[in-house]
PDB file of C-alpha atoms in Angstrom:
ATOM      1  CA  MET A 482       0.035   0.221   0.213  1.00 37.00           C
ATOM      2  CA  ARG A 483       1.384   3.318  -1.007  1.00 58.00           C
ATOM      3  CA  ASN A 484       2.357   5.466   1.757  1.00 83.00           C
ATOM      4  CA  VAL A 485       0.892   8.788   3.069  1.00 93.00           C
ATOM      5  CA  VAL A 486       1.861  11.861   4.082  1.00 95.00           C
ATOM      6  CA  ASN A 487       0.871  12.789   8.409  1.00 95.00           C
ATOM      7  CA  ALA A 488       0.335  15.690  10.028  1.00 96.00           C
ATOM      8  CA  HIS A 489       1.394  15.893  13.851  1.00 97.00           C
ATOM      9  CA  TYR A 490       2.292  18.728  16.648  1.00 97.00           C
ATOM     10  CA  LEU A 491       4.875  18.632  19.679  1.00 97.00           C
ATOM     11  CA  ASP A 492       4.860  20.945  22.178  1.00 94.00           C
ATOM     12  CA  THR A 493       8.358  22.499  22.582  1.00 91.00           C
ATOM     13  CA  PRO A 494       9.677  25.084  24.796  1.00 86.00           C
ATOM     14  CA  ASN A 495       8.885  27.749  22.491  1.00 83.00           C
ATOM     15  CA  GLY A 496       5.516  26.611  21.437  1.00 91.00           C
ATOM     16  CA  LYS A 497       4.019  23.978  19.086  1.00 96.00           C
ATOM     17  CA  VAL A 498       5.838  22.776  16.138  1.00 97.00           C
ATOM     18  CA  HIS A 499       3.687  21.178  13.416  1.00 98.00           C
ATOM     19  CA  PHE A 500       5.456  18.415  11.160  1.00 98.00           C
ATOM     20  CA  TYR A 501       4.670  16.064   8.429  1.00 98.00           C
ATOM     21  CA  SER A 502       5.741  12.635   8.421  1.00 97.00           C
ATOM     22  CA  CYS A 503       5.781   9.743   5.969  1.00 96.00           C
ATOM     23  CA  GLY A 504       7.183   6.100   5.900  1.00 94.00           C
ATOM     24  CA  ASP A 505       7.673   3.465   8.664  1.00 93.00           C
ATOM     25  CA  ASN A 506       9.550   4.646  11.735  1.00 91.00           C
ATOM     26  CA  LYS A 507      11.535   1.930  11.664  1.00 92.00           C
ATOM     27  CA  LEU A 508      13.626   3.169   8.602  1.00 94.00           C
ATOM     28  CA  PRO A 509      16.241   5.337   8.783  1.00 95.00           C
ATOM     29  CA  THR A 510      15.272   9.084   9.714  1.00 96.00           C
ATOM     30  CA  LEU A 511      15.220  12.045   6.864  1.00 98.00           C
ATOM     31  CA  MET A 512      14.643  15.199   7.925  1.00 98.00           C
ATOM     32  CA  LEU A 513      13.591  18.025   5.526  1.00 98.00           C
ATOM     33  CA  LEU A 514      13.825  21.250   6.133  1.00 98.00           C
ATOM     34  CA  HIS A 515      11.861  24.050   3.811  1.00 98.00           C
ATOM     35  CA  GLN A 516      12.786  27.217   2.193  1.00 98.00           C
ATOM     36  CA  THR A 517      11.380  30.951   2.727  1.00 96.00           C
ATOM     37  CA  PRO A 518       8.247  31.780   2.566  1.00 95.00           C
ATOM     38  CA  SER A 519       7.471  27.628   2.387  1.00 97.00           C
ATOM     39  CA  ASP A 520       6.460  25.044   4.901  1.00 98.00           C
ATOM     40  CA  GLY A 521       6.948  21.335   5.293  1.00 98.00           C
ATOM     41  CA  ARG A 522       4.250  20.871   2.434  1.00 97.00           C
ATOM     42  CA  MET A 523       6.664  21.618   0.002  1.00 98.00           C
ATOM     43  CA  TYR A 524       8.167  18.042   0.675  1.00 98.00           C
ATOM     44  CA  HIS A 525       4.937  16.215   0.239  1.00 97.00           C
ATOM     45  CA  ASP A 526       5.482  14.561  -2.805  1.00 97.00           C
ATOM     46  CA  LEU A 527       9.392  14.103  -2.229  1.00 98.00           C
ATOM     47  CA  MET A 528       8.447  12.486   0.917  1.00 98.00           C
ATOM     48  CA  LEU A 529       6.155   9.787  -1.019  1.00 97.00           C
ATOM     49  CA  CYS A 530       9.048   8.893  -3.566  1.00 97.00           C
ATOM     50  CA  LEU A 531      11.394   8.714  -0.525  1.00 97.00           C
ATOM     51  CA  SER A 532       9.307   6.588   2.146  1.00 96.00           C
ATOM     52  CA  ASP A 533      10.049   3.393   0.951  1.00 95.00           C
ATOM     53  CA  ASP A 534      13.783   4.021   2.075  1.00 96.00           C
ATOM     54  CA  PHE A 535      13.372   6.446   4.812  1.00 96.00           C
ATOM     55  CA  HIS A 536      11.450   7.782   7.883  1.00 96.00           C
ATOM     56  CA  CYS A 537      10.497  11.273   6.314  1.00 97.00           C
ATOM     57  CA  VAL A 538      10.044  14.085   8.769  1.00 98.00           C
ATOM     58  CA  ALA A 539       9.260  17.335   7.264  1.00 98.00           C
ATOM     59  CA  PRO A 540       8.903  20.279  10.003  1.00 98.00           C
ATOM     60  CA  ASP A 541       7.332  23.636   9.759  1.00 98.00           C
ATOM     61  CA  LEU A 542      10.275  26.120  11.267  1.00 98.00           C
ATOM     62  CA  PRO A 543       8.706  28.360  14.065  1.00 97.00           C
ATOM     63  CA  GLY A 544       6.977  30.988  12.594  1.00 97.00           C
ATOM     64  CA  PHE A 545       6.569  29.565   9.330  1.00 97.00           C
ATOM     65  CA  GLY A 546       3.052  27.266   8.248  1.00 97.00           C
ATOM     66  CA  ASN A 547       1.175  25.927  11.433  1.00 97.00           C
ATOM     67  CA  SER A 548       4.157  25.982  13.927  1.00 97.00           C
ATOM     68  CA  GLU A 549       4.048  28.825  16.814  1.00 96.00           C
ATOM     69  CA  LEU A 550       6.734  31.432  17.521  1.00 93.00           C
ATOM     70  CA  LEU A 551       5.995  32.257  21.358  1.00 90.00           C
ATOM     71  CA  GLN A 552       9.750  33.849  21.334  1.00 90.00           C
ATOM     72  CA  PRO A 553      10.170  36.419  18.543  1.00 90.00           C
ATOM     73  CA  ASP A 554      13.876  36.625  18.720  1.00 92.00           C
ATOM     74  CA  SER A 555      14.257  33.200  18.022  1.00 93.00           C
ATOM     75  CA  PHE A 556      13.146  33.827  14.384  1.00 96.00           C
ATOM     76  CA  CYS A 557      16.357  32.940  13.214  1.00 97.00           C
ATOM     77  CA  VAL A 558      18.651  30.281  12.024  1.00 98.00           C
ATOM     78  CA  GLU A 559      19.952  29.363  15.398  1.00 97.00           C
ATOM     79  CA  GLY A 560      16.203  29.368  16.922  1.00 96.00           C
ATOM     80  CA  TRP A 561      14.731  27.148  14.160  1.00 97.00           C
ATOM     81  CA  ALA A 562      17.866  24.642  14.589  1.00 97.00           C
ATOM     82  CA  SER A 563      16.966  24.631  18.268  1.00 96.00           C
ATOM     83  CA  ALA A 564      13.510  23.565  17.366  1.00 96.00           C
ATOM     84  CA  VAL A 565      14.600  21.290  15.067  1.00 97.00           C
ATOM     85  CA  ARG A 566      16.839  19.460  17.620  1.00 96.00           C
ATOM     86  CA  TYR A 567      14.129  19.023  20.031  1.00 96.00           C
ATOM     87  CA  LEU A 568      11.888  17.480  17.333  1.00 96.00           C
ATOM     88  CA  ILE A 569      15.312  15.129  16.632  1.00 96.00           C
ATOM     89  CA  GLU A 570      15.473  14.294  20.468  1.00 94.00           C
ATOM     90  CA  TYR A 571      11.672  13.394  20.520  1.00 94.00           C
ATOM     91  CA  LEU A 572      11.818  10.892  17.679  1.00 93.00           C
ATOM     92  CA  PHE A 573      14.871   9.384  18.809  1.00 92.00           C
ATOM     93  CA  VAL A 574      13.669   9.520  22.522  1.00 83.00           C
ATOM     94  CA  THR A 575      13.781   5.188  22.489  1.00 78.00           C
ATOM     95  CA  ALA A 576      17.223   5.318  20.564  1.00 81.00           C
ATOM     96  CA  PRO A 577      19.825   7.948  21.972  1.00 79.00           C
ATOM     97  CA  ASP A 578      22.403   7.148  19.835  1.00 84.00           C
ATOM     98  CA  SER A 579      20.767   7.197  16.602  1.00 91.00           C
ATOM     99  CA  LYS A 580      21.776   9.464  14.059  1.00 95.00           C
ATOM    100  CA  LEU A 581      19.496  10.930  11.276  1.00 97.00           C
ATOM    101  CA  SER A 582      20.296  12.200   7.633  1.00 97.00           C
ATOM    102  CA  LEU A 583      19.537  16.058   6.759  1.00 98.00           C
ATOM    103  CA  PHE A 584      17.990  17.784   3.790  1.00 98.00           C
ATOM    104  CA  GLY A 585      17.642  21.425   3.681  1.00 98.00           C
ATOM    105  CA  HIS A 586      16.657  23.441   0.397  1.00 98.00           C
ATOM    106  CA  HIS A 587      17.796  27.461   0.916  1.00 98.00           C
ATOM    107  CA  THR A 588      16.803  28.897   4.342  1.00 98.00           C
ATOM    108  CA  GLY A 589      16.586  25.213   5.312  1.00 98.00           C
ATOM    109  CA  ALA A 590      20.072  24.391   4.115  1.00 98.00           C
ATOM    110  CA  ALA A 591      21.669  27.104   6.550  1.00 98.00           C
ATOM    111  CA  VAL A 592      19.231  25.445   9.465  1.00 98.00           C
ATOM    112  CA  ALA A 593      20.761  21.953   8.417  1.00 98.00           C
ATOM    113  CA  ALA A 594      24.305  23.049   8.393  1.00 98.00           C
ATOM    114  CA  GLU A 595      23.877  24.718  11.662  1.00 98.00           C
ATOM    115  CA  ILE A 596      22.478  21.420  13.236  1.00 98.00           C
ATOM    116  CA  ALA A 597      25.098  19.325  11.393  1.00 98.00           C
ATOM    117  CA  ALA A 598      28.049  21.498  12.337  1.00 97.00           C
ATOM    118  CA  ASN A 599      26.948  21.971  16.218  1.00 96.00           C
ATOM    119  CA  THR A 600      25.427  18.525  16.721  1.00 95.00           C
ATOM    120  CA  PRO A 601      27.805  16.400  14.764  1.00 95.00           C
ATOM    121  CA  ALA A 602      26.850  13.373  16.891  1.00 94.00           C
ATOM    122  CA  ARG A 603      23.000  13.181  15.605  1.00 95.00           C
ATOM    123  CA  VAL A 604      24.007  13.646  11.747  1.00 97.00           C
ATOM    124  CA  GLN A 605      25.045  10.517   9.603  1.00 96.00           C
ATOM    125  CA  LYS A 606      24.776  12.707   6.519  1.00 97.00           C
ATOM    126  CA  LEU A 607      24.020  16.080   5.188  1.00 98.00           C
ATOM    127  CA  ILE A 608      22.433  17.098   1.919  1.00 98.00           C
ATOM    128  CA  LEU A 609      21.892  20.811   0.747  1.00 98.00           C
ATOM    129  CA  SER A 610      20.348  22.062  -2.007  1.00 98.00           C
ATOM    130  CA  GLY A 611      21.215  25.505  -2.657  1.00 97.00           C
ATOM    131  CA  PRO A 612      23.012  26.628   0.241  1.00 98.00           C
ATOM    132  CA  PRO A 613      22.532  30.606   0.595  1.00 97.00           C
ATOM    133  CA  LEU A 614      25.996  31.851   0.914  1.00 96.00           C
ATOM    134  CA  LEU A 615      25.840  35.011  -0.644  1.00 94.00           C
ATOM    135  CA  PRO A 616      27.996  38.317  -1.368  1.00 91.00           C
ATOM    136  CA  GLU A 617      26.835  41.110   0.645  1.00 89.00           C
ATOM    137  CA  THR A 618      25.902  43.222  -2.380  1.00 88.00           C
ATOM    138  CA  VAL A 619      23.332  40.165  -3.222  1.00 90.00           C
ATOM    139  CA  LYS A 620      21.780  39.957   0.258  1.00 89.00           C
ATOM    140  CA  SER A 621      21.042  43.582   0.325  1.00 82.00           C
ATOM    141  CA  THR A 622      19.076  43.243  -3.145  1.00 84.00           C
ATOM    142  CA  LEU A 623      17.263  40.222  -2.101  1.00 84.00           C
ATOM    143  CA  ILE A 624      16.071  42.144   1.164  1.00 81.00           C
ATOM    144  CA  ASN A 625      14.699  45.153  -0.703  1.00 80.00           C
ATOM    145  CA  SER A 626      13.236  42.829  -3.365  1.00 79.00           C
ATOM    146  CA  VAL A 627      10.758  40.938  -1.019  1.00 79.00           C
ATOM    147  CA  ALA A 628      10.060  44.333   1.448  1.00 77.00           C
ATOM    148  CA  LEU A 629       6.356  44.835   0.893  1.00 73.00           C
ATOM    149  CA  PRO A 630       5.487  48.405   0.465  1.00 75.00           C
ATOM    150  CA  ASP A 631       2.916  49.999   3.246  1.00 75.00           C
ATOM    151  CA  ILE A 632       0.878  51.598   0.774  1.00 68.00           C
ATOM    152  CA  LEU A 633      -0.695  48.108  -0.577  1.00 72.00           C
ATOM    153  CA  ASP A 634      -3.800  46.923  -0.100  1.00 82.00           C
ATOM    154  CA  ASP A 635      -5.163  43.473   0.107  1.00 81.00           C
ATOM    155  CA  GLU A 636      -5.484  42.734  -3.790  1.00 85.00           C
ATOM    156  CA  GLN A 637      -2.257  44.785  -4.247  1.00 85.00           C
ATOM    157  CA  ARG A 638      -0.443  42.849  -1.642  1.00 85.00           C
ATOM    158  CA  PHE A 639      -1.745  39.520  -3.310  1.00 89.00           C
ATOM    159  CA  GLN A 640      -0.426  40.674  -6.649  1.00 89.00           C
ATOM    160  CA  TYR A 641       2.953  42.000  -5.332  1.00 86.00           C
ATOM    161  CA  TYR A 642       3.676  38.744  -3.851  1.00 88.00           C
ATOM    162  CA  TRP A 643       2.476  36.780  -6.711  1.00 91.00           C
ATOM    163  CA  GLN A 644       4.570  38.576  -9.290  1.00 88.00           C
ATOM    164  CA  LYS A 645       7.909  37.898  -7.347  1.00 86.00           C
ATOM    165  CA  VAL A 646       6.968  34.628  -6.333  1.00 89.00           C
ATOM    166  CA  ASN A 647       5.674  32.903 -10.122  1.00 88.00           C
ATOM    167  CA  GLY A 648       8.837  35.091 -11.397  1.00 88.00           C
ATOM    168  CA  LYS A 649      11.077  32.410  -9.649  1.00 89.00           C
ATOM    169  CA  ASP A 650       9.980  30.011 -12.504  1.00 91.00           C
ATOM    170  CA  PRO A 651       7.052  30.638 -14.316  1.00 91.00           C
ATOM    171  CA  ALA A 652       6.842  27.364 -15.839  1.00 91.00           C
ATOM    172  CA  ALA A 653       6.163  25.613 -12.496  1.00 91.00           C
ATOM    173  CA  PRO A 654       2.572  24.343 -11.322  1.00 93.00           C
ATOM    174  CA  GLN A 655       0.523  27.500 -10.482  1.00 92.00           C
ATOM    175  CA  SER A 656      -0.505  25.630  -7.580  1.00 94.00           C
ATOM    176  CA  ILE A 657       2.809  26.259  -5.936  1.00 95.00           C
ATOM    177  CA  ALA A 658       3.087  29.694  -6.528  1.00 93.00           C
ATOM    178  CA  LEU A 659      -0.294  30.597  -5.541  1.00 94.00           C
ATOM    179  CA  ARG A 660       0.528  28.221  -1.917  1.00 95.00           C
ATOM    180  CA  GLU A 661       3.990  30.354  -1.673  1.00 95.00           C
ATOM    181  CA  THR A 662       1.878  33.786  -2.259  1.00 94.00           C
ATOM    182  CA  GLN A 663      -0.219  32.787   0.538  1.00 94.00           C
ATOM    183  CA  SER A 664       2.568  31.703   2.646  1.00 95.00           C
ATOM    184  CA  ALA A 665       4.360  35.257   2.166  1.00 92.00           C
ATOM    185  CA  ILE A 666       1.188  36.852   2.884  1.00 90.00           C
ATOM    186  CA  GLU A 667       1.090  34.966   5.999  1.00 93.00           C
ATOM    187  CA  LEU A 668       4.682  35.634   6.966  1.00 92.00           C
ATOM    188  CA  GLY A 669       3.848  39.445   6.910  1.00 87.00           C
ATOM    189  CA  ASP A 670       6.409  41.498   8.127  1.00 88.00           C
ATOM    190  CA  ASN A 671       8.485  38.143   9.032  1.00 93.00           C
ATOM    191  CA  TYR A 672       9.108  37.721   5.422  1.00 92.00           C
ATOM    192  CA  PRO A 673      11.899  39.801   4.691  1.00 90.00           C
ATOM    193  CA  LYS A 674      13.134  39.253   8.455  1.00 93.00           C
ATOM    194  CA  ALA A 675      13.480  35.623   7.692  1.00 95.00           C
ATOM    195  CA  TYR A 676      15.818  36.354   4.768  1.00 93.00           C
ATOM    196  CA  GLN A 677      18.000  38.884   7.008  1.00 94.00           C
ATOM    197  CA  ALA A 678      17.931  35.985   9.509  1.00 96.00           C
ATOM    198  CA  VAL A 679      19.739  33.756   7.110  1.00 97.00           C
ATOM    199  CA  PHE A 680      21.885  36.778   6.099  1.00 95.00           C
ATOM    200  CA  ASP A 681      23.008  37.069   9.494  1.00 95.00           C
ATOM    201  CA  TYR A 682      23.916  33.683   9.962  1.00 97.00           C
ATOM    202  CA  ASP A 683      27.629  32.660   9.637  1.00 97.00           C
ATOM    203  CA  LEU A 684      26.818  30.006   6.967  1.00 98.00           C
ATOM    204  CA  GLU A 685      30.663  30.026   6.304  1.00 97.00           C
ATOM    205  CA  ASN A 686      31.863  28.827   9.519  1.00 97.00           C
ATOM    206  CA  ALA A 687      29.092  26.204   9.798  1.00 98.00           C
ATOM    207  CA  LEU A 688      30.405  24.809   6.249  1.00 98.00           C
ATOM    208  CA  VAL A 689      33.980  24.995   7.350  1.00 97.00           C
ATOM    209  CA  ASN A 690      33.139  23.229  10.617  1.00 97.00           C
ATOM    210  CA  LEU A 691      31.038  20.181   9.013  1.00 97.00           C
ATOM    211  CA  GLN A 692      32.497  16.617   9.628  1.00 94.00           C
ATOM    212  CA  CYS A 693      29.746  14.408   7.812  1.00 97.00           C
ATOM    213  CA  PRO A 694      29.637  13.425   4.321  1.00 97.00           C
ATOM    214  CA  THR A 695      27.577  16.318   2.522  1.00 98.00           C
ATOM    215  CA  LEU A 696      26.221  16.337  -0.820  1.00 98.00           C
ATOM    216  CA  MET A 697      25.137  19.674  -2.495  1.00 98.00           C
ATOM    217  CA  PHE A 698      23.548  20.763  -5.579  1.00 98.00           C
ATOM    218  CA  ALA A 699      21.423  24.011  -7.020  1.00 98.00           C
ATOM    219  CA  GLY A 700      19.859  23.820 -10.408  1.00 96.00           C
ATOM    220  CA  ASP A 701      20.571  25.713 -13.238  1.00 96.00           C
ATOM    221  CA  GLN A 702      17.815  28.086 -13.079  1.00 95.00           C
ATOM    222  CA  ASP A 703      18.157  28.552  -8.845  1.00 96.00           C
ATOM    223  CA  ALA A 704      19.230  32.011  -8.145  1.00 92.00           C
ATOM    224  CA  LEU A 705      21.601  30.609  -5.518  1.00 95.00           C
ATOM    225  CA  GLN A 706      23.711  28.173  -8.306  1.00 96.00           C
ATOM    226  CA  PRO A 707      26.231  30.647  -8.957  1.00 95.00           C
ATOM    227  CA  TYR A 708      27.469  30.368  -5.347  1.00 96.00           C
ATOM    228  CA  LEU A 709      27.359  26.840  -5.089  1.00 97.00           C
ATOM    229  CA  THR A 710      31.379  26.313  -6.137  1.00 96.00           C
ATOM    230  CA  HIS A 711      32.237  28.475  -3.126  1.00 96.00           C
ATOM    231  CA  ALA A 712      30.196  26.569  -0.791  1.00 97.00           C
ATOM    232  CA  LEU A 713      31.619  23.344  -2.077  1.00 97.00           C
ATOM    233  CA  ALA A 714      34.895  24.457  -1.568  1.00 96.00           C
ATOM    234  CA  LEU A 715      34.657  25.278   2.522  1.00 96.00           C
ATOM    235  CA  SER A 716      33.474  21.816   3.185  1.00 93.00           C
ATOM    236  CA  ALA A 717      36.327  19.371   3.365  1.00 90.00           C
ATOM    237  CA  ASN A 718      34.106  16.312   2.826  1.00 93.00           C
ATOM    238  CA  ALA A 719      31.319  18.033   0.468  1.00 96.00           C
ATOM    239  CA  HIS A 720      30.743  16.580  -3.049  1.00 96.00           C
ATOM    240  CA  ARG A 721      28.501  18.011  -5.966  1.00 97.00           C
ATOM    241  CA  ALA A 722      25.534  16.595  -7.585  1.00 97.00           C
ATOM    242  CA  GLU A 723      24.073  17.911 -10.506  1.00 96.00           C
ATOM    243  CA  ILE A 724      19.997  18.338 -11.018  1.00 97.00           C
ATOM    244  CA  GLY A 725      20.069  20.012 -14.397  1.00 95.00           C
ATOM    245  CA  ASN A 726      17.774  22.687 -15.679  1.00 95.00           C
ATOM    246  CA  THR A 727      15.770  22.913 -12.502  1.00 96.00           C
ATOM    247  CA  SER A 728      14.454  26.272 -10.348  1.00 95.00           C
ATOM    248  CA  THR A 729      13.898  26.871  -6.629  1.00 96.00           C
ATOM    249  CA  TYR A 730      11.036  24.670  -6.975  1.00 97.00           C
ATOM    250  CA  VAL A 731      13.072  21.603  -7.763  1.00 97.00           C
ATOM    251  CA  CYS A 732      11.982  19.627  -4.799  1.00 98.00           C
ATOM    252  CA  GLU A 733       8.213  19.908  -6.234  1.00 97.00           C
ATOM    253  CA  THR A 734       8.936  19.944 -10.009  1.00 97.00           C
ATOM    254  CA  HIS A 735      11.315  17.127  -9.838  1.00 97.00           C
ATOM    255  CA  PRO A 736      11.003  15.186  -6.504  1.00 98.00           C
ATOM    256  CA  ALA A 737      11.837  11.681  -8.162  1.00 97.00           C
ATOM    257  CA  GLN A 738      15.042  13.167  -9.202  1.00 98.00           C
ATOM    258  CA  VAL A 739      15.997  14.926  -6.143  1.00 98.00           C
ATOM    259  CA  ALA A 740      15.014  11.610  -4.128  1.00 98.00           C
ATOM    260  CA  ARG A 741      17.032   9.474  -6.434  1.00 97.00           C
ATOM    261  CA  LEU A 742      20.095  11.788  -5.419  1.00 97.00           C
ATOM    262  CA  ILE A 743      19.294  11.595  -1.905  1.00 98.00           C
ATOM    263  CA  LYS A 744      19.062   7.404  -2.113  1.00 97.00           C
ATOM    264  CA  GLU A 745      22.264   7.218  -4.519  1.00 96.00           C
ATOM    265  CA  PHE A 746      24.247   9.642  -1.362  1.00 95.00           C
TER     266      PHE A 746
END
């Protein structure tokens, strides 16, 4: 029988964390961490592709999706990583010596790197899709591009974000752009703050301190693809994979291809 994706909540010190799971929990655990402004839903099809080999878990980071954010100052890479670590310990409560594989895409790649670098005893393998290691000039441009003008009404706000989200990959199914647009609107002021949180994080230091085998990739149409070589050069045990002519939505438009990379790594 085909696996299904289930939804759960976990109480943490900083509120409820909502997460999705798929696959037998006796299989090796694979944690999947999402990009901004998305949430765990972006991994639905990918989890189904992986569920014969992994117990897949995809949380909504605090402040995203259905996860709470009780402490606004924890809306940062370190804060998100702390919540994910709490979830990991919950999953491994009966197997304290277990390790998992971590997959992160864009924002999720920064969070995954933070966990792997600072909790090496828990991470067996790391897969980073589009690690956000950007020059300062590019960071400032991106922050300005997601800042929402105050003068927009609800309809204008929707159109504003729709154009930005859809512009990342006009060929992607509109259902993805619609969900991402709604997620951006729900984030409100936290949308640009999420970008700033990633840019404030010392991702370079985390990559230098990685100990586990690491796989990195970014599609040819992914805005972060030009910076992948730098990220790879920082990690002594990193390898590059090719994913072809794909975009920021690669996990949803090409789930079988991404699943094959993960399985073969």
